[in-house]
Coordinates of C-alpha atoms in Angstrom, one line a residue:
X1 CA 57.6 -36.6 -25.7
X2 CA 60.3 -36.8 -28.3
X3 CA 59.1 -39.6 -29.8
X4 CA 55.9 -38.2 -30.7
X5 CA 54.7 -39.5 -34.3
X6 CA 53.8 -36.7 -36.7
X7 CA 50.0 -35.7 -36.9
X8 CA 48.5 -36.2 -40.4
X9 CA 46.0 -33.2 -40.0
X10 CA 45.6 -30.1 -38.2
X11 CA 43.8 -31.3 -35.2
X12 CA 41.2 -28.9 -33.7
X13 CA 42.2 -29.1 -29.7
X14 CA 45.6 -28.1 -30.9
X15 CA 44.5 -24.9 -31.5
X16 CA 42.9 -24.7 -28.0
X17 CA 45.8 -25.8 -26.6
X18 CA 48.0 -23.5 -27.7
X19 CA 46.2 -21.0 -26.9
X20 CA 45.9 -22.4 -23.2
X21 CA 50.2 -22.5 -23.4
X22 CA 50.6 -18.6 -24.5
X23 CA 52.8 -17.0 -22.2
X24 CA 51.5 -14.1 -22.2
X25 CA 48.1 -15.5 -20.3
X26 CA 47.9 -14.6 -16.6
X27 CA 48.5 -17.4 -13.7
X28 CA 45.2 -18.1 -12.5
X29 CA 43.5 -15.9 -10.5
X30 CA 41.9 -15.7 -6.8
X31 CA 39.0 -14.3 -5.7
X32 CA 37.7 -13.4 -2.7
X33 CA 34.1 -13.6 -0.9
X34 CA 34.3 -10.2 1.5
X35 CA 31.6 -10.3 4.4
X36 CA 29.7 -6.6 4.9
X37 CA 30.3 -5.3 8.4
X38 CA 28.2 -2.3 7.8
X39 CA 25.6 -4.0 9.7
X40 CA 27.3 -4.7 12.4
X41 CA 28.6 -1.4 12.7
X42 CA 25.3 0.2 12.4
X43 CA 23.6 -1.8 15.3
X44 CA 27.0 -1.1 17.5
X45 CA 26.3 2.5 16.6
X46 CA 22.3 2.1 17.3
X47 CA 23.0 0.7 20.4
X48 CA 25.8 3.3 21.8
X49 CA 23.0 5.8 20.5
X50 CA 20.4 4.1 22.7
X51 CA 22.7 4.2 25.9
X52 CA 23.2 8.0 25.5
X53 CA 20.0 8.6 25.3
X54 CA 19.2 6.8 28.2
X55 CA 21.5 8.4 30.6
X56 CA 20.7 12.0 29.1
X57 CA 17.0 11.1 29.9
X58 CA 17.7 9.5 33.4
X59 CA 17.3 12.7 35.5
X60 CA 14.2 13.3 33.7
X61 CA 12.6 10.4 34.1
X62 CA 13.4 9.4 37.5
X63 CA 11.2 10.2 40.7
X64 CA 10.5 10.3 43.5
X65 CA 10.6 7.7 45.6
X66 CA 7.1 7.7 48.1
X67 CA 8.0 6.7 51.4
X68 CA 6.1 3.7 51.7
X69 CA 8.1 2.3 48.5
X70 CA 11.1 3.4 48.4
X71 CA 13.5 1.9 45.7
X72 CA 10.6 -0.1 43.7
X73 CA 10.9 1.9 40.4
X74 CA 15.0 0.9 40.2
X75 CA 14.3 -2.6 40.9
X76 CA 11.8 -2.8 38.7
X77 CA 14.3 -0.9 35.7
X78 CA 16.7 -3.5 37.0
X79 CA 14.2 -6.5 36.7
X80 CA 13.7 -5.2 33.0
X81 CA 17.5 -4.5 32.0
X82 CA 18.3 -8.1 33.2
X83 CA 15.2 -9.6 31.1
X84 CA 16.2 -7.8 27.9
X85 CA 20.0 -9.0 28.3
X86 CA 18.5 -12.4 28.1
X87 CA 17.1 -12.1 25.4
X88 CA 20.3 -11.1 23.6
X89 CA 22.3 -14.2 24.8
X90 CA 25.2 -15.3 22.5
X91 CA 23.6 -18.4 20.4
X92 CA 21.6 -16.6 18.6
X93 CA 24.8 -14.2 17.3
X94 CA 26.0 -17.6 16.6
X95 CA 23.4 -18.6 14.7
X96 CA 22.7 -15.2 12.6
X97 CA 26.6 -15.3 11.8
X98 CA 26.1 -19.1 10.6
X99 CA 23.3 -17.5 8.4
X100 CA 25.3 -15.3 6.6
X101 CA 27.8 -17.4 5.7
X102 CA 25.2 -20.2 4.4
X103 CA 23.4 -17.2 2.4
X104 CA 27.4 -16.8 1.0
X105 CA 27.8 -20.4 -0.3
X106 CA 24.5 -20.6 -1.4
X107 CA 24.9 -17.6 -3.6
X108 CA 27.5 -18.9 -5.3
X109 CA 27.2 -22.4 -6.1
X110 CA 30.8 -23.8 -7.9
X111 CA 29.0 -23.7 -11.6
X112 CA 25.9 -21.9 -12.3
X113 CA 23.8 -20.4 -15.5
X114 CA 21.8 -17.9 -14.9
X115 CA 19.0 -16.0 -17.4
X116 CA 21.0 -17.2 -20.0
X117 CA 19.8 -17.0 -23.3
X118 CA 21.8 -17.2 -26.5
X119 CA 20.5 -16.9 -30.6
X120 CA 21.3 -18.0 -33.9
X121 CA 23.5 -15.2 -35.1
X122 CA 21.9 -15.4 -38.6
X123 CA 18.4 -15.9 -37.9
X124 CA 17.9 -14.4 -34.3
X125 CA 16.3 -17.4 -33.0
X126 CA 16.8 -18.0 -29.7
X127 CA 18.2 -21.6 -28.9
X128 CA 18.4 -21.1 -25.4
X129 CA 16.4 -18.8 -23.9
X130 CA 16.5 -17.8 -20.0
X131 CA 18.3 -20.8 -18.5
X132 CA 19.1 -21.1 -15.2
X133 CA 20.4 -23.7 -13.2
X134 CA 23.4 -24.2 -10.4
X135 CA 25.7 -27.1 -9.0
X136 CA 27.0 -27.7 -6.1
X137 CA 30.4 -28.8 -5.0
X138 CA 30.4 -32.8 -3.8
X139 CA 27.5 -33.2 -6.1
X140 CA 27.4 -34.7 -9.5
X141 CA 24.3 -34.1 -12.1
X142 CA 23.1 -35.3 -15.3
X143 CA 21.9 -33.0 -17.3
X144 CA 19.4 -33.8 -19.8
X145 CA 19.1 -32.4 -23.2
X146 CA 16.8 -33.2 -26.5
X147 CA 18.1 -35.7 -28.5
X148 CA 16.9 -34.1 -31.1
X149 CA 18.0 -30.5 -30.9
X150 CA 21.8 -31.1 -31.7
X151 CA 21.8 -27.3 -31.7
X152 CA 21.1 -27.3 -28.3
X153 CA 23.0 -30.0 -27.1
X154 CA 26.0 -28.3 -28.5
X155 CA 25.6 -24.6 -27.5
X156 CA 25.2 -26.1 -24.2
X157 CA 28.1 -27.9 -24.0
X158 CA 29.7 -24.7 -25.5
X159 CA 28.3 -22.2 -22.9
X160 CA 29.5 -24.6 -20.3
X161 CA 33.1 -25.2 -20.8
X162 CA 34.1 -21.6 -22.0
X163 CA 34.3 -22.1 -25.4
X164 CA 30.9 -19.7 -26.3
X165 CA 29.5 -16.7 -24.0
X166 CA 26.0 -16.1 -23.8
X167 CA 24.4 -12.8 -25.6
X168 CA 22.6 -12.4 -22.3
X169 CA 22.7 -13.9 -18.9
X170 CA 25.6 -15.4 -17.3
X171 CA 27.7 -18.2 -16.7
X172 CA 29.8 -18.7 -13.7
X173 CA 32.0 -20.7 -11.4
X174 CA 31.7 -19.3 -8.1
X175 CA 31.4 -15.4 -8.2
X176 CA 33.4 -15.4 -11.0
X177 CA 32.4 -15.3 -14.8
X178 CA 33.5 -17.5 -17.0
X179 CA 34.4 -14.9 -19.5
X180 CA 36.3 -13.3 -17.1
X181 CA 39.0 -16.2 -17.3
X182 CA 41.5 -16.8 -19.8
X183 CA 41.3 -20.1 -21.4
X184 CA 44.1 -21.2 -19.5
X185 CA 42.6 -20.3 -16.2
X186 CA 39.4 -21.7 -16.7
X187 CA 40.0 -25.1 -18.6
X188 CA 43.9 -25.6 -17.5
X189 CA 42.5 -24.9 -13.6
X190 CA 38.7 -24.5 -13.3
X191 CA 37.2 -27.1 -15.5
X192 CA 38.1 -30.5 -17.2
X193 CA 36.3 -31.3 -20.4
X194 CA 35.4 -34.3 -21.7
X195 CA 34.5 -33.8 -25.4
X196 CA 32.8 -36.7 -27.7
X197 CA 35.8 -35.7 -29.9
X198 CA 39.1 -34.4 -29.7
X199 CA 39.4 -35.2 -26.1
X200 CA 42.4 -37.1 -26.6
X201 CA 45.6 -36.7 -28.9
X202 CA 45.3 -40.5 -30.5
X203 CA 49.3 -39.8 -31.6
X204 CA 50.4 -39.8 -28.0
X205 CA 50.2 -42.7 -25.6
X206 CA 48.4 -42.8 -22.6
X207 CA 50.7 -41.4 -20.0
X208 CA 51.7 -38.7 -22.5
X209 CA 47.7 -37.5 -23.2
X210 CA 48.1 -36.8 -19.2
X211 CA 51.7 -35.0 -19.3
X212 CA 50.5 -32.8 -22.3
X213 CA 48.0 -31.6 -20.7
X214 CA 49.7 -30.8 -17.5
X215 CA 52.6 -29.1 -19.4
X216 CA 50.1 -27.0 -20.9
X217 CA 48.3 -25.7 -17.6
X218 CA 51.3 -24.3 -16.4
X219 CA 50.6 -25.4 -13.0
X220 CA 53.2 -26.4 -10.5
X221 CA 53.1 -30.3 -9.2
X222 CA 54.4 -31.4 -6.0
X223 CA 55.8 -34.8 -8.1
X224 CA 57.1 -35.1 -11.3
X225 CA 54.3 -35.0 -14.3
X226 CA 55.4 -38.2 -15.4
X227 CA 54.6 -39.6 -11.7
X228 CA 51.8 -38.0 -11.5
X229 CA 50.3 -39.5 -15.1
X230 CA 51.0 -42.7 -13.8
X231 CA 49.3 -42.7 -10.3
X232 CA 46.4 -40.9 -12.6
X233 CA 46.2 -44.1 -14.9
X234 CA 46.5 -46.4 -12.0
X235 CA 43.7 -44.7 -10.1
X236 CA 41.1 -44.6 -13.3
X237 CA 41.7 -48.4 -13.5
X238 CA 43.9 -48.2 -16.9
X239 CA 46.6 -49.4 -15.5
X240 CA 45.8 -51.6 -12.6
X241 CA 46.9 -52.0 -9.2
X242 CA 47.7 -55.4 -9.4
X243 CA 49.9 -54.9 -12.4
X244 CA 53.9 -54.6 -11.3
X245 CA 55.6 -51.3 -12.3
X246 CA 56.9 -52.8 -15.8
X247 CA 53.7 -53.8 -16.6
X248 CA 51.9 -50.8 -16.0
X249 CA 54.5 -48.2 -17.7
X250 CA 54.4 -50.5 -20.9
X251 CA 50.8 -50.6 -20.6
X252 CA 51.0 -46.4 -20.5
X253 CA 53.1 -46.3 -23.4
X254 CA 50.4 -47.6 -26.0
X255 CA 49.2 -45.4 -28.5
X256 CA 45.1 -43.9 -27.7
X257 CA 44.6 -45.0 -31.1
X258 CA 45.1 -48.6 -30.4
X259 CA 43.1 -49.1 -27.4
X260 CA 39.7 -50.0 -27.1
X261 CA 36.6 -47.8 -26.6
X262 CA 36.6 -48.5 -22.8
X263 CA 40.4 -48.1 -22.3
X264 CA 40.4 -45.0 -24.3
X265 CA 37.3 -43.5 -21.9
X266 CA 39.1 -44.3 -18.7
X267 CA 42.1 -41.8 -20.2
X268 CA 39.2 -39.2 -21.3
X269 CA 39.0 -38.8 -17.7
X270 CA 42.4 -39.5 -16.0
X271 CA 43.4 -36.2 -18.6
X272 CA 39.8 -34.3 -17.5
X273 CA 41.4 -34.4 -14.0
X274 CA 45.2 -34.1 -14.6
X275 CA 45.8 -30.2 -13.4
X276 CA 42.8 -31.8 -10.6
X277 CA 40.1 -28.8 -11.7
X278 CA 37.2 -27.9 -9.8
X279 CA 34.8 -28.8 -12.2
X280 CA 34.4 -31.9 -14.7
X281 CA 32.1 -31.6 -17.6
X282 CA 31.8 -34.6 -19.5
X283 CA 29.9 -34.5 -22.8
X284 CA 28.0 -38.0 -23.8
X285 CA 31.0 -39.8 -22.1
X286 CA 28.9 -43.7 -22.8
X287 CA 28.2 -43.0 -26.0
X288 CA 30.5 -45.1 -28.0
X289 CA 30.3 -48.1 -24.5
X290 CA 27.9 -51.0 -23.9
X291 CA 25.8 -50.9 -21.2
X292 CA 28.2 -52.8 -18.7
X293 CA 31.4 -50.4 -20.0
X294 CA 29.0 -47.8 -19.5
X295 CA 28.1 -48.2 -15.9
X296 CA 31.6 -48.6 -15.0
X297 CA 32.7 -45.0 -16.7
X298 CA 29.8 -43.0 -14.8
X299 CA 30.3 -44.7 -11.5
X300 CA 34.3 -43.4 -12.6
X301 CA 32.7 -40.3 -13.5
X302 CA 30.9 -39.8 -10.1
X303 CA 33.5 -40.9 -7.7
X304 CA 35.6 -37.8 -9.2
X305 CA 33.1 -35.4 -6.9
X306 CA 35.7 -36.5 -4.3
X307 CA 39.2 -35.6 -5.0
X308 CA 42.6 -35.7 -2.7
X309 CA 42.3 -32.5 -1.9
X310 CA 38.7 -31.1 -2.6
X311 CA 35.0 -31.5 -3.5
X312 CA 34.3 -31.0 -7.3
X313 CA 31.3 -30.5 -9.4
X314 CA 31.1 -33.8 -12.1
X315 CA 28.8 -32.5 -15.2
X316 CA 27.6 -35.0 -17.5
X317 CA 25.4 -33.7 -20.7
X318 CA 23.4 -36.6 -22.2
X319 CA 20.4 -37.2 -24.3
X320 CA 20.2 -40.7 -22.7
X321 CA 17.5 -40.6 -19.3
X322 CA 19.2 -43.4 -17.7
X323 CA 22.5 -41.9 -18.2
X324 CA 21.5 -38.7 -16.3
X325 CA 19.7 -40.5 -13.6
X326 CA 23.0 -42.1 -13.0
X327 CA 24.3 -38.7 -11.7
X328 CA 23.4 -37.8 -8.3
X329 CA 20.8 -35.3 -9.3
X330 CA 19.1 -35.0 -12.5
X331 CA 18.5 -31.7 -14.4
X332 CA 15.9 -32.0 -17.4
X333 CA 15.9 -29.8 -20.0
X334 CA 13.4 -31.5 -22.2
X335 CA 10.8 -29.2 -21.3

């Protein structure tokens, strides 16, 4: 990146991405689902309980045997142990422990809102008040907001990718809160953002947009960055397949600024996906496309669901209906 050119004004992401490089952020953080034996535990104990009592009551409660019948009331307890053993055959442990674990997942879907309600800090009107939705992994939604509530659209956006918390409610990836995570954690691993602006450094080329932004996650790669950028390009269709190597590293090198509004919305998401997140939220990505350039960057956009090594949630905010019906599932907003 030596040959960087010189920006002519402060740009805005800088400041986010320096922040995202500090070194004194922590590396990104686990979290774990723990499963409650208690249950278990307390039907072992019940049924150790029950067996207890049943032998301390056996001598009590057995009698006589008549003469004509002897051994009819044991076969008869027999008969009614062996019934109740069937009953408690192992599929339907199976099943119950299946249960719990779908409960799990359910319960925390990879991005939900929930209750969330945020207001105007000056006037104390509410612009969102009690939203709720959730998104699954291997899914990808629209999400449809009022073209013309701008103040909406954008404390959404906001709420979603980290950069504002909610005064109430909460917002989450997982069981975890997003204001739990440092802005490294959460947009250098959990989510890639596609903003209308300042998604891209226009000084940098291509392949450089996608190094920067790995640099700054502070994640470790299995290949060099500089690989990595290119097979990223390639796979987008920036740079493609057909092209020989030559080709497709000049092609890399050239300025964001100089390429056209398709070109530069194939790199928007190449760099959303660079430190390969669990989330991608893409803000209006068509806006500035026709409507054939347009189709070609959601059906981008959706195929990212399925990455190399896991299922991710795309996100795509949009005031345009047929954009959001694009998405696998649509959540409207409007209302």
């Amino acid at each position: 990146m030596s040959n960087q050119e010189p920006q002519e004004r402060t740009d805005p992401v800088e400041e986010l991405d320096e922040l995202m490089t500090d070194e004194s952020a922590e590396p990104g953080m686990s979290y774990t689902i723990e499963y409650d034996d208690d249950t278990d535990s307390a039907d072992a104990g019940a049924d150790d309980t029950d067996t207890a009592d049943n032998i301390d009551a056996e001598p009590e409660a057995t009698a006589e045997p008549s003469a004509d019948g002897a051994g009819t009331g044991d076969e008869e307890a027999a008969a009614a142990a062996n019934t109740a053993a069937a009953a408690l055959d192992e599929p339907d442990e199976e099943d119950s422990t299946d249960d719990v674990d779908d409960s799990v997942f359910r319960a925390y879907p990879m991005f939900s809102m929930r209750g969330v309600t945020v207001a105007d800090a000056k006037t104390g009107e509410h612009i969102w008040n009690d939203l709720s939705m959730r998104c699954e992994a291997g899914t990808s939604y629209g999400v449809l907001v009022d073209a013309h509530n701008t103040r909406q659209h954008d404390t959404l956006v906001a709420l979603m990718a980290g950069f504002a918390h909610p005064a109430e409610g909460s917002v989450m990836t997982k069981a975890t809160p997003l204001h739990d995570l440092t802005p490294l954690e959460l947009r250098g691993h959990r989510i890639g953002v596609l903003l209308q602006q300042f998604a891209l450094r226009g000084d940098l080329s291509a392949a450089a947009n996608l190094e920067y932004a790995m640099d700054a996650s502070n994640r470790n790669y299995l290949k060099p960055i500089a690989v990595l950028a290119q097979e990223l390009l390639t796979r987008v269709g920036f740079a493609p397949r057909g092209d020989d190597n030559a080709t497709q590293a000049e092609r890399s090198r050239a300025l964001v600024r100089t390429l056209g509004a398709v070109d530069r919305a194939r790199v928007m998401v190449a760099r959303a996906i660079a430190t390969d997140p669990d989330i991608v939220l893409a803000d209006e990505p068509t806006a500035t496309l026709d409507e054939t350039d347009a189709a070609t960057i959601l059906d981008l956009l959706r195929a990212q669901v399925h990455g190399e090594s896991k299922q991710r949630t795309v996100i795509v905010v949009t005031t345009d209906p047929h954009v959001a019906g694009a998405m696998d599932e649509t959540i409207d907003l409007t209302h």
